[in-house]
XYZ file of C-alpha atoms in Angstrom:
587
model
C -0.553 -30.326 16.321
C 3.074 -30.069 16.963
C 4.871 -26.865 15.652
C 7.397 -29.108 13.272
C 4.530 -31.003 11.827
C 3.161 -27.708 10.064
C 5.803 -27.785 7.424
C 4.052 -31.880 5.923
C 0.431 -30.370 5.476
C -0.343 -30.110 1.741
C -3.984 -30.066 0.429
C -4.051 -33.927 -0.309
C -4.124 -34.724 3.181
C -6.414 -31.718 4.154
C -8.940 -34.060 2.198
C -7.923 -37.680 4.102
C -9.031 -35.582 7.282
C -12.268 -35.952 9.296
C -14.695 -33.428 9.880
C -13.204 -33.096 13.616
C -9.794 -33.650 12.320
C -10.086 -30.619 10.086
C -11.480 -28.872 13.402
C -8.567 -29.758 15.615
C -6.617 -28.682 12.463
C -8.023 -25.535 12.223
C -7.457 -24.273 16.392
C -3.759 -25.712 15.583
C -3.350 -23.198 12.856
C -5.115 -20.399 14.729
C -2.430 -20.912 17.859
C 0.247 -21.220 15.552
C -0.570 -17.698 13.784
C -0.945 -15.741 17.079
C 2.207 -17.089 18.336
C 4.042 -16.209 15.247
C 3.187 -13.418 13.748
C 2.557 -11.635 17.265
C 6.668 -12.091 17.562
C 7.156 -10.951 13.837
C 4.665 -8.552 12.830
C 1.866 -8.941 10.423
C -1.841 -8.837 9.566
C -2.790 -11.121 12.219
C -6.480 -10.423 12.265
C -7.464 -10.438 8.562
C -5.863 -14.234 8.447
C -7.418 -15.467 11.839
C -11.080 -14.879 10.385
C -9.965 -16.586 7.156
C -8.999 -20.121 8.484
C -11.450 -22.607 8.294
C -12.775 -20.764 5.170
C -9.356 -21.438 3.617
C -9.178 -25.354 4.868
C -12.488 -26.028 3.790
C -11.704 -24.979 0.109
C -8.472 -26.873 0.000
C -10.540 -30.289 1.377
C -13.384 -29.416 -1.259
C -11.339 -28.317 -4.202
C -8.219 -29.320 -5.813
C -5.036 -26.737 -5.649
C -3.246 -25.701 -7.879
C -5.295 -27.549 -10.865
C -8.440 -25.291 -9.375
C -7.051 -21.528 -8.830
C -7.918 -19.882 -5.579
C -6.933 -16.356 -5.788
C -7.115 -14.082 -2.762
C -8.373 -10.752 -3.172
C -6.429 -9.340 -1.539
C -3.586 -10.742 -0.899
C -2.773 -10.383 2.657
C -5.685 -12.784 3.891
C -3.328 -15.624 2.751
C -1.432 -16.782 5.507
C -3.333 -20.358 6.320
C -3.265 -21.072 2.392
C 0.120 -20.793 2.813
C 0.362 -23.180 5.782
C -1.411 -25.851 4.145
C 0.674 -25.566 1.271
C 4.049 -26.385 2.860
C 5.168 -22.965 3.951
C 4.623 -23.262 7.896
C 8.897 -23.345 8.219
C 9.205 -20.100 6.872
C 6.270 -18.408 8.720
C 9.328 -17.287 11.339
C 10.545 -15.678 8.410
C 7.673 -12.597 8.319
C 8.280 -9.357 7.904
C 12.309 -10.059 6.925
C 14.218 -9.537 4.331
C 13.966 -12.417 1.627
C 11.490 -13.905 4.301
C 8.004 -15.167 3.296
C 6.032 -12.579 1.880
C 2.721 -10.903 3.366
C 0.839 -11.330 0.053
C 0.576 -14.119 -2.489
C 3.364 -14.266 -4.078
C 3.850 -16.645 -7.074
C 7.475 -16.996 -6.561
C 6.226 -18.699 -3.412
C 4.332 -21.516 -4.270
C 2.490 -23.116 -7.270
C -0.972 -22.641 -5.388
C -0.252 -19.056 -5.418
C -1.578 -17.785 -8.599
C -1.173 -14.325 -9.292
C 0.621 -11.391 -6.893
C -1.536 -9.891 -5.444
C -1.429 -7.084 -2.886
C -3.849 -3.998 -3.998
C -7.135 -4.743 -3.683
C -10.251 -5.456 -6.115
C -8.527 -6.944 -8.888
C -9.504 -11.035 -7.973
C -12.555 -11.102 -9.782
C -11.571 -9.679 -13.259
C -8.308 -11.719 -13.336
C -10.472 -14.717 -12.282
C -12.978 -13.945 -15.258
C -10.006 -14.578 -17.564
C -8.783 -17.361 -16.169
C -12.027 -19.038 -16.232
C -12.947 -17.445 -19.841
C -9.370 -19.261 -21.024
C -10.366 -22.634 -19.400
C -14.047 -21.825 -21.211
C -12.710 -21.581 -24.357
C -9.822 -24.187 -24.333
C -12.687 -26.593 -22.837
C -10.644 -26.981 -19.654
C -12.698 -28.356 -16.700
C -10.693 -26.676 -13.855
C -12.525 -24.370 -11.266
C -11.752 -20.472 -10.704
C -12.401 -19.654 -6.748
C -11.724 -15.706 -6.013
C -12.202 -14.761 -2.138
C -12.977 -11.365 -2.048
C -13.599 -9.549 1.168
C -11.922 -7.564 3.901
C -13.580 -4.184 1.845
C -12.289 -4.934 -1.499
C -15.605 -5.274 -3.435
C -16.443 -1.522 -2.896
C -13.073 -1.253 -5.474
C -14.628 -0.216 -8.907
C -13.106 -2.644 -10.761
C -14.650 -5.375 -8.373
C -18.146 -3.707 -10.024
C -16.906 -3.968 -13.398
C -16.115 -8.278 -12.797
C -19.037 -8.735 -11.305
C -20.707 -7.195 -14.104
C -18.920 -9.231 -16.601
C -18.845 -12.500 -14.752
C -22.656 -13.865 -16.071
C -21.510 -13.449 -19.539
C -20.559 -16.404 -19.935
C -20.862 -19.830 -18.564
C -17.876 -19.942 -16.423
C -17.171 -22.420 -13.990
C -16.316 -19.827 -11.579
C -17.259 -19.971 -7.570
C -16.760 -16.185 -5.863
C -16.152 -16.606 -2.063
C -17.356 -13.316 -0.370
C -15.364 -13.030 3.031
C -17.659 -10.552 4.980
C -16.826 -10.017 8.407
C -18.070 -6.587 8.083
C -14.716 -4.271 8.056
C -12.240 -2.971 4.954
C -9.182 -2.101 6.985
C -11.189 0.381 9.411
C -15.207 -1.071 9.338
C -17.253 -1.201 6.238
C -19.211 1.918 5.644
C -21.624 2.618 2.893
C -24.238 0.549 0.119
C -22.507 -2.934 0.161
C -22.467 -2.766 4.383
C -26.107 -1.463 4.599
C -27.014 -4.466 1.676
C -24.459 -7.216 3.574
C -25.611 -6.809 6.939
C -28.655 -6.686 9.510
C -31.462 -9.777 9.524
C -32.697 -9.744 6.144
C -29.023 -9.635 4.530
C -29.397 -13.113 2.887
C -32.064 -12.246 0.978
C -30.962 -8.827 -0.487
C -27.602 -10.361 -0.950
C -29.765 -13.061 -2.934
C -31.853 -10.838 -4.969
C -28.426 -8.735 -5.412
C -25.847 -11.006 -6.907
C -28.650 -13.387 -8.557
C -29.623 -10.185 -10.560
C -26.014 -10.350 -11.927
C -26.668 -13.558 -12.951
C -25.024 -15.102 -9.830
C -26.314 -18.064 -8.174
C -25.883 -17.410 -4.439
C -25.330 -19.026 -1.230
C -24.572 -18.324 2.156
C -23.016 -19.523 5.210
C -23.978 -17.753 8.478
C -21.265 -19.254 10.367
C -18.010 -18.865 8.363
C -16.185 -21.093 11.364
C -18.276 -24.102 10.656
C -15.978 -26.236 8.673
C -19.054 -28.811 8.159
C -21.567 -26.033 6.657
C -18.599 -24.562 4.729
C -17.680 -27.613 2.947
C -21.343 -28.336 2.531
C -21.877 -25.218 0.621
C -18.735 -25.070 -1.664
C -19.926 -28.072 -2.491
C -23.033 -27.601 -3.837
C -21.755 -23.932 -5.516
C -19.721 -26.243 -7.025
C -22.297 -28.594 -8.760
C -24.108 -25.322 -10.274
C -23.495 -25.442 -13.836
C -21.950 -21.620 -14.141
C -20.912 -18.707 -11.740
C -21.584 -18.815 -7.967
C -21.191 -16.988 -4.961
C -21.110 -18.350 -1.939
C -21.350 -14.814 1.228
C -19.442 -16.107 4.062
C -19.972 -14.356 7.014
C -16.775 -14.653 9.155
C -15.027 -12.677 12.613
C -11.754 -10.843 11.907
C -9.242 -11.489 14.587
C -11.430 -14.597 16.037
C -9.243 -16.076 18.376
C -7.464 -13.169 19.542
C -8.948 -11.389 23.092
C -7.177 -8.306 22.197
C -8.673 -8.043 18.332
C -12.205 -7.860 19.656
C -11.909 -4.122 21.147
C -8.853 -3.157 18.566
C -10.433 -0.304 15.962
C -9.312 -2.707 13.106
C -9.857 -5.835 14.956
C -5.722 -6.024 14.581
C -6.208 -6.289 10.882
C -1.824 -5.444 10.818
C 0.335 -4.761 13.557
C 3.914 -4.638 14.546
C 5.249 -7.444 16.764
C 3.041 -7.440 20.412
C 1.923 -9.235 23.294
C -1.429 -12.131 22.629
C -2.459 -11.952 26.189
C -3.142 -8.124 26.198
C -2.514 -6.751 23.137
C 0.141 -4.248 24.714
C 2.990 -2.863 21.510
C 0.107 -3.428 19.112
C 0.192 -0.824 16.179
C -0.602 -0.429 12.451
C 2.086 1.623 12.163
C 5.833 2.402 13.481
C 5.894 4.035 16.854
C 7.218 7.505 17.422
C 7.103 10.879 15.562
C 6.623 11.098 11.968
C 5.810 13.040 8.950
C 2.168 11.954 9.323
C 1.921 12.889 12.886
C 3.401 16.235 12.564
C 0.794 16.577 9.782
C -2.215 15.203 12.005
C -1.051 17.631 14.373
C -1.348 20.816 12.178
C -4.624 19.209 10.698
C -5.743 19.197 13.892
C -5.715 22.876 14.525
C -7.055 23.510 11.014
C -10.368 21.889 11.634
C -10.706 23.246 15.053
C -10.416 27.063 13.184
C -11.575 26.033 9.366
C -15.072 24.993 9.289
C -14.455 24.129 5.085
C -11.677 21.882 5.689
C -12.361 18.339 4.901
C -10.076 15.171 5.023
C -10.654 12.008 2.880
C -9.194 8.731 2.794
C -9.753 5.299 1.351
C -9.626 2.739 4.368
C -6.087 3.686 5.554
C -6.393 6.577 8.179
C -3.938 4.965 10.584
C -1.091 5.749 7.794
C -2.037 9.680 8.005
C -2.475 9.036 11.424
C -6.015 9.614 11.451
C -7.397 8.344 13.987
C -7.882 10.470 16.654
C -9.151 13.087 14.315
C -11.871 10.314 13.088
C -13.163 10.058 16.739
C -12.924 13.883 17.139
C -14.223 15.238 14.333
C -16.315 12.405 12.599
C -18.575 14.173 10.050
C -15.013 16.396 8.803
C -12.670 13.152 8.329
C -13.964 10.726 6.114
C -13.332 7.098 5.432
C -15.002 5.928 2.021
C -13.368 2.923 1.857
C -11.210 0.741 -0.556
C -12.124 3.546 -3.066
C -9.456 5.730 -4.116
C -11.182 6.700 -7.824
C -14.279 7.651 -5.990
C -12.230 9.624 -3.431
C -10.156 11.799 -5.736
C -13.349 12.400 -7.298
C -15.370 13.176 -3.885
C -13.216 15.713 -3.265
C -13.348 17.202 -6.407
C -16.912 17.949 -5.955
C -16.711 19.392 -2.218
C -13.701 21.536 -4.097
C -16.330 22.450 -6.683
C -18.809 23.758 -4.203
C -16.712 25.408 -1.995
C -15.252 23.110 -0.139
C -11.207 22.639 1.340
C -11.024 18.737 0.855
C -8.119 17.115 1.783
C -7.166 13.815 0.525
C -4.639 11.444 2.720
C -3.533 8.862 0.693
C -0.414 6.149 0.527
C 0.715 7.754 -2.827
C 1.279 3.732 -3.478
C -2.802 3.682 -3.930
C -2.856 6.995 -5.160
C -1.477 5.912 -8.762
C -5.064 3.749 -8.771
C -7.046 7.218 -9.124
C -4.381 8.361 -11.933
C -6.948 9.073 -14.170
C -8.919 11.083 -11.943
C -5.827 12.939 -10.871
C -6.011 13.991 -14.784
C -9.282 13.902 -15.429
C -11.183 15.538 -13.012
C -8.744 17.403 -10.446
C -5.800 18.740 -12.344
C -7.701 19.159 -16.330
C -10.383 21.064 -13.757
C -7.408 23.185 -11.866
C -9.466 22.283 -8.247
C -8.341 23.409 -5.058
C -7.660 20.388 -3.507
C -4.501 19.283 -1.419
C -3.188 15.521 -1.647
C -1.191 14.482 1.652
C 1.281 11.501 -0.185
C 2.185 9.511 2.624
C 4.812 6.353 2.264
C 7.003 7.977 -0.448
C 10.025 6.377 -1.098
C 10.350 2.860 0.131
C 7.440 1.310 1.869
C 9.486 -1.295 3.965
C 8.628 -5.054 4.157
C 4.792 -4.309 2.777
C 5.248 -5.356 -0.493
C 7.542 -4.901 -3.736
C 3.791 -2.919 -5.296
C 3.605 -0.508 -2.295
C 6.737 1.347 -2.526
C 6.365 4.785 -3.299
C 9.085 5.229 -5.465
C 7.119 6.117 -8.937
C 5.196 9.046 -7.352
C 7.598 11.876 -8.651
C 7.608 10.555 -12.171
C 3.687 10.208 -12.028
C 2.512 13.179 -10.290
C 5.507 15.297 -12.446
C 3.071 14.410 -15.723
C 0.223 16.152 -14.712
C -0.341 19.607 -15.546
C -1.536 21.970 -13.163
C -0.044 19.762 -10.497
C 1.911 22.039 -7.542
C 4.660 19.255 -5.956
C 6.107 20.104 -2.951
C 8.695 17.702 -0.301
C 9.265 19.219 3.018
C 13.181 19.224 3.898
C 12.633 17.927 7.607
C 9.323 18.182 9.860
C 9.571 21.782 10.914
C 8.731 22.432 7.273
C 5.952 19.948 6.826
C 4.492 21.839 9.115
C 5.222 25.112 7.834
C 4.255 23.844 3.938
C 0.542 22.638 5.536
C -0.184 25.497 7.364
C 0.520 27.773 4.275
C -1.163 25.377 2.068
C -4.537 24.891 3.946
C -4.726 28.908 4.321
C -4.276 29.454 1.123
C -5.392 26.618 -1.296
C -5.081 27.103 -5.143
C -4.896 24.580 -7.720
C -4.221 21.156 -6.980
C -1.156 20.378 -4.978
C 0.554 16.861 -3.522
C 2.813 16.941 -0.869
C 5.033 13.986 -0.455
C 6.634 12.924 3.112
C 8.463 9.419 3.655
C 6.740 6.508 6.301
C 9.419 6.448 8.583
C 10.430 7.917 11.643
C 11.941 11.557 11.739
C 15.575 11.362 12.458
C 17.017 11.826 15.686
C 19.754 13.659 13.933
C 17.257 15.881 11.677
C 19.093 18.875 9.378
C 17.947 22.183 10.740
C 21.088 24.171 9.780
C 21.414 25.830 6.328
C 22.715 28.827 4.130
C 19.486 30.115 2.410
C 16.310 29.091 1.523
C 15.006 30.682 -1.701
C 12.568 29.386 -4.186
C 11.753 26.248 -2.246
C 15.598 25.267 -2.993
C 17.158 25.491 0.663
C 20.966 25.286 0.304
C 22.163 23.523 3.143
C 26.248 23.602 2.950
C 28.584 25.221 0.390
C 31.382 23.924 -1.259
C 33.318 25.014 -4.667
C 33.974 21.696 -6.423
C 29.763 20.694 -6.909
C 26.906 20.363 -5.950
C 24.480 17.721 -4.951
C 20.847 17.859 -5.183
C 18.429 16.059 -3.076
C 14.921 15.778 -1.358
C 14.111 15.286 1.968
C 14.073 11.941 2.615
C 18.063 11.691 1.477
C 19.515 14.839 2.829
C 21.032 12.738 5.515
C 22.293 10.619 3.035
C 23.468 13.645 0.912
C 25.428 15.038 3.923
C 27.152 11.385 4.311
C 28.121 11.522 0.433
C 29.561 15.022 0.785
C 31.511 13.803 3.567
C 32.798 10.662 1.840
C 33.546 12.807 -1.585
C 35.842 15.311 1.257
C 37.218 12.458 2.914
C 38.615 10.616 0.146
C 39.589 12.854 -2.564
C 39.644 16.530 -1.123
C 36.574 17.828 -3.236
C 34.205 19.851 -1.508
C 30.544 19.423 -2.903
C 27.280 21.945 -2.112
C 24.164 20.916 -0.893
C 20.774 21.699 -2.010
C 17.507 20.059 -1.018
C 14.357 20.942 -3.289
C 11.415 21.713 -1.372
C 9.417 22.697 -4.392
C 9.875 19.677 -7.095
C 6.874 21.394 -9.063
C 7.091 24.240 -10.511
C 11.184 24.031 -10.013
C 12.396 27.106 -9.999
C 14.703 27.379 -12.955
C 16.291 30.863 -11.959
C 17.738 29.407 -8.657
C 18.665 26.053 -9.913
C 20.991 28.263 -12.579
C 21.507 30.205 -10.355
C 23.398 27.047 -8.165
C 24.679 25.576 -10.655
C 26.334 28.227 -12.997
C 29.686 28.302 -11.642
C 29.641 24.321 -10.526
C 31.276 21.849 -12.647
C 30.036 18.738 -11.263
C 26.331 17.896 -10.375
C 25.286 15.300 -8.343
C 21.531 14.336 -7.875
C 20.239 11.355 -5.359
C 16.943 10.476 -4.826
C 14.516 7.673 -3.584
C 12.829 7.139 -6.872
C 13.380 5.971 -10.228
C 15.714 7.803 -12.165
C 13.025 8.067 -15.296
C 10.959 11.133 -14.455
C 12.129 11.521 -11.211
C 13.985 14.518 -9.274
C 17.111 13.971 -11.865
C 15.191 14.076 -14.114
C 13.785 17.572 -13.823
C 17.009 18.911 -12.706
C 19.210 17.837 -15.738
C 16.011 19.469 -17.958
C 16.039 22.893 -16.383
C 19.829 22.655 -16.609
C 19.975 21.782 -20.167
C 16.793 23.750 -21.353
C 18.676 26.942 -19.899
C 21.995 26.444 -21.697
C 23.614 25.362 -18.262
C 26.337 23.243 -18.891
C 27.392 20.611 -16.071
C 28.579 17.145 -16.120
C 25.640 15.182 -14.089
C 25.524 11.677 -12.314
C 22.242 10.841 -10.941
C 21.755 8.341 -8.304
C 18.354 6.720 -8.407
C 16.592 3.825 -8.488
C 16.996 1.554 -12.188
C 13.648 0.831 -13.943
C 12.927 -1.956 -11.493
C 10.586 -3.303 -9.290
C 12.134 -3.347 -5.857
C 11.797 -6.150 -3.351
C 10.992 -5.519 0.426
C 13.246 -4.818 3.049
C 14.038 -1.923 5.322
C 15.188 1.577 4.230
C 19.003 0.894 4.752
C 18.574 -2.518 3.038
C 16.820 -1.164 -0.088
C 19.253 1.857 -0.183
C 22.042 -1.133 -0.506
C 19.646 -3.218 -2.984
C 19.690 0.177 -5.533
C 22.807 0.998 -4.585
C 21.755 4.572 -3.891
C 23.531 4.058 -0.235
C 26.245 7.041 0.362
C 29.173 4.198 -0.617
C 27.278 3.028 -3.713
C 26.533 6.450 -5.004
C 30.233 7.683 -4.126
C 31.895 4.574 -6.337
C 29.725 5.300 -8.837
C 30.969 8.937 -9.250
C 34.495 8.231 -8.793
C 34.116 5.770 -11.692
C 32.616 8.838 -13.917
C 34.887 11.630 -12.291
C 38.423 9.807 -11.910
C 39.617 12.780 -12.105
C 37.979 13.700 -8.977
């Protein structure tokens, strides 16, 4: 099929197609999807397994009268080609371009937003409970797969779902991996050669009716079987066993069968990566984690299906019983390691502090009411980029600021997220987090400074103020003071905080006691976050300044890159400098 005849596929003429129609369809979409999203970026492999799956419930069901939910949302990319969205496939992984997840804004066949996993089945439940009890004879389809039904709140659907007589059809998209391959109960139950009947005896014990397709890339036995799941008067499941990345040579060897990647080359798979190139916060950390498990037989490292964002995985093939992957879990995780930390144990759990807020209550709960020794590597604070509006990091300070017990600490550049881990992982007590940003390390990285004293390192003086920052705006702090010089003569202070939690109150007023003016900037929202805790040591202590804090609004913030976003907020140097000369005129 020609490229410019994409953008007229809709669902009604999915269903005037033949059986080899749908086929030919089907190899169109797969070329289509390698050639584009191997130019712009995206997750190539978890949508190549997904296609004839996808076509055959748009021929067999009726969209968007019948809701098909993804679960999650990133498996969504041929849905959205045979909903009229092929013309803005070029648009990837760009700013106001089509969005990686479901996205309701989108599309009327895209039903909820969706980009976390686990949560299909319970908002699929009340869908189909509504149309229950408002005797509406619409189907509910939820595909779940890709590792999200180890999520605990996948559990707690499927344990509702049999309740009542919902006309609800669950499509299980098993091709055996979460982000990194499936480990645990649901792989041992979902694979070998008697899967079909302990899936059977599983999810018909929950009141279920199951089915299964061997072949998830038979379009004929997939249409067959939705069709019959869909005759069963109440819930179904129908365990579709499918091939992430099928299509793609390079997929087959890739450790996540090129489940996301940054823009590379089909024929060999050459620029393919998870993550950005270069050096980062997460590889300077992988690199001092490295030496610590070579020396610390205690030390442990957790995560929850996402080692490639710690940069993980060369430790995983190194040192596989001391880093461990446990899945789309981050509850069970936080509470892993509180156990290991009970016994003895150094755990150390490397999270995108985006997921983190999933475990909040067992960050209260369990690890901080319990005062555990246990270190939490926050990866992706700040803004996450063009992932998604729900993965930006930029409610971690407010969250993790909450909890009592909770150390907080921000490394001012990498030499110090080095120096904080090494300290840290030596010395363990209480629970701590330490928060680094996703992108690269600046080629113009701030070394110099005046002092460094209570985890406040003042980094250049100046009589007229001072601004306050962490390390992921220092950069942009030095760019303000330069502006504020520039323009109107004032010379500002800088001081980057290093420990957000406990702040230390005697050097904050001991910075700001003579300084007039206070400026605070920050990557995160303004409630609860870094200007927060400076403006309530300030005024708790009788310290009286006049303060403008630059932060993010109580938003939700679209995608785009950091300089983008910085403009979207206006927290960018120009934004935050017209916003103080419009409080300090007098400047």
């Amino acid at each position: 099929m020609k490229k410019n005849n994409f953008q007229n596929l809709n669902p009604e003429k999915i269903k005037e197609m033949s059986i080899d129609e749908l086929t030919s369809l089907s190899d169109s979409v797969r070329h289509l999807l390698i050639d584009s999203v191997s130019n712009t970026g995206g997750h190539i492999g978890a949508n190549l397994g997904v296609i004839e799956l996808t076509m055959a419930l748009h021929y067999v069901f009726n969209s968007p009268k019948d809701k098909i939910i993804f679960d999650t949302g990133h498996q969504g990319y041929t849905h959205k080609i045979l909903t009229g969205r092929a013309n803005i496939l070029n648009t990837l992984n760009k700013s106001d371009g089509m969005s990686r997840f479901i996205t309701r804004s989108e599309s009327k066949h895209d039903i909820i937003d969706a980009s976390h996993a686990g949560t299909s089945l319970s908002i699929a439940t009340g869908i189909a409970f509504s149309n229950f009890v408002k005797n509406i004879d619409d189907f509910v389809i939820p595909i779940i797969g890709d590792g999200s039904l180890v999520e605990g709140l996948a559990f707690e659907g499927l344990n509702y779902i049999s309740v009542h007589n919902l006309k609800l059809m669950i499509v299980l998209n098993d091709n055996g991996m979460a982000i990194a391959p499936n480990i645990g109960g649901v792989k041992k139950i979902t694979s070998n050669s008697n899967y079909i009947e302990k899936c059977k005896s599983m999810f018909e014990g929950f009141g279920i009716k199951y089915f299964s397709v061997e072949d998830g890339h038979n379009l004929q036995e997939l249409i067959y079987k939705y069709s019959q799941a869909r005759d069963v008067n109440g819930p179904t499941l129908v365990h579709v066993k499918t091939e992430k990345g099928k299509g793609l040579n390079c997929a087959a060897t890739h450790p996540y069968k090129m489940h996301f990647s940054m823009p590379f080359n089909p024929k060999d798979g050459s620029g393919s990566s998870p993550t950005i190139a270069g050096k980062t916060y997460s590889t300077v950390a992988s690199d001092v984690l490295r030496k610590k498990l070579e020396n610390n037989k205690d030390i442990f490292l957790i995560t929850p299906a996402t080692p490639y964002a710690s940069s993980l995985d060369s430790l995983m093939i190194d040192y596989p019983d001391r880093v461990l992957d446990v899945g789309m879990a981050e509850q069970h995780a936080v509470v892993m390691a509180c156990g290991m930390a009970l016994n003895g144990l150094n755990p150390v759990l490397c999270f995108q502090t985006t997921f983190l807020q999933r475990a909040f209550d067992q960050l209260i709960h369990d690890l901080c009411y319990m005062n555990l020794n246990i270190t939490v590597l926050g990866v992706r604070s700040g803004f996450a980029g063009l992932d998604s509006p729900t993965h930006h990091g930029i409610y971690d300070l407010p969250y993790l600021r909450s909890l009592p017990n909770m150390q907080i600490q921000y490394p001012i550049n990498s030499d110090d997220m080095a120096e904080i881990l090494n300290e840290r992982l030596d010395n363990p007590i209480g629970p701590m987090t330490i928060l680094y940003p996703y992108e690269n390390i600046p080629t113009n990285e701030i070394n110099d400074y005046i002092d460094d004293i209570d985890g406040v390192r003042h980094v250049s003086n100046g009589d007229d103020g001072i601004i306050f920052c962490l390390g992921n705006q220092l950069n942009q702090a030095h760019e303000l003071k330069n502006l504020i010089s520039l323009n109107n003569s004032a010379n500002f202070s800088i001081a980057c905080i290093r420990n957000v939690k406990p702040i230390s109150v005697r050097r904050l007023t001991s910075l700001c006691l003579n300084k007039k003016r206070v400026i605070t900037i920050e990557e995160s929202t303004l409630q609860g976050g870094l200007g927060s805790a400076i403006i309530e040591v300030l005024s708790d202590n009788g310290v009286e300044n006049d303060t403008v804090r630059v932060g993010i609004d109580d938003i939700f913030v679209p995608v785009g890159s950091k300089e983008e976003l910085c403009n979207y907020c206006s927290i960018d140097p120009l934004s935050a400098y017209n916003k103080i000369i419009a409080r300090w005129q007098d400047l």
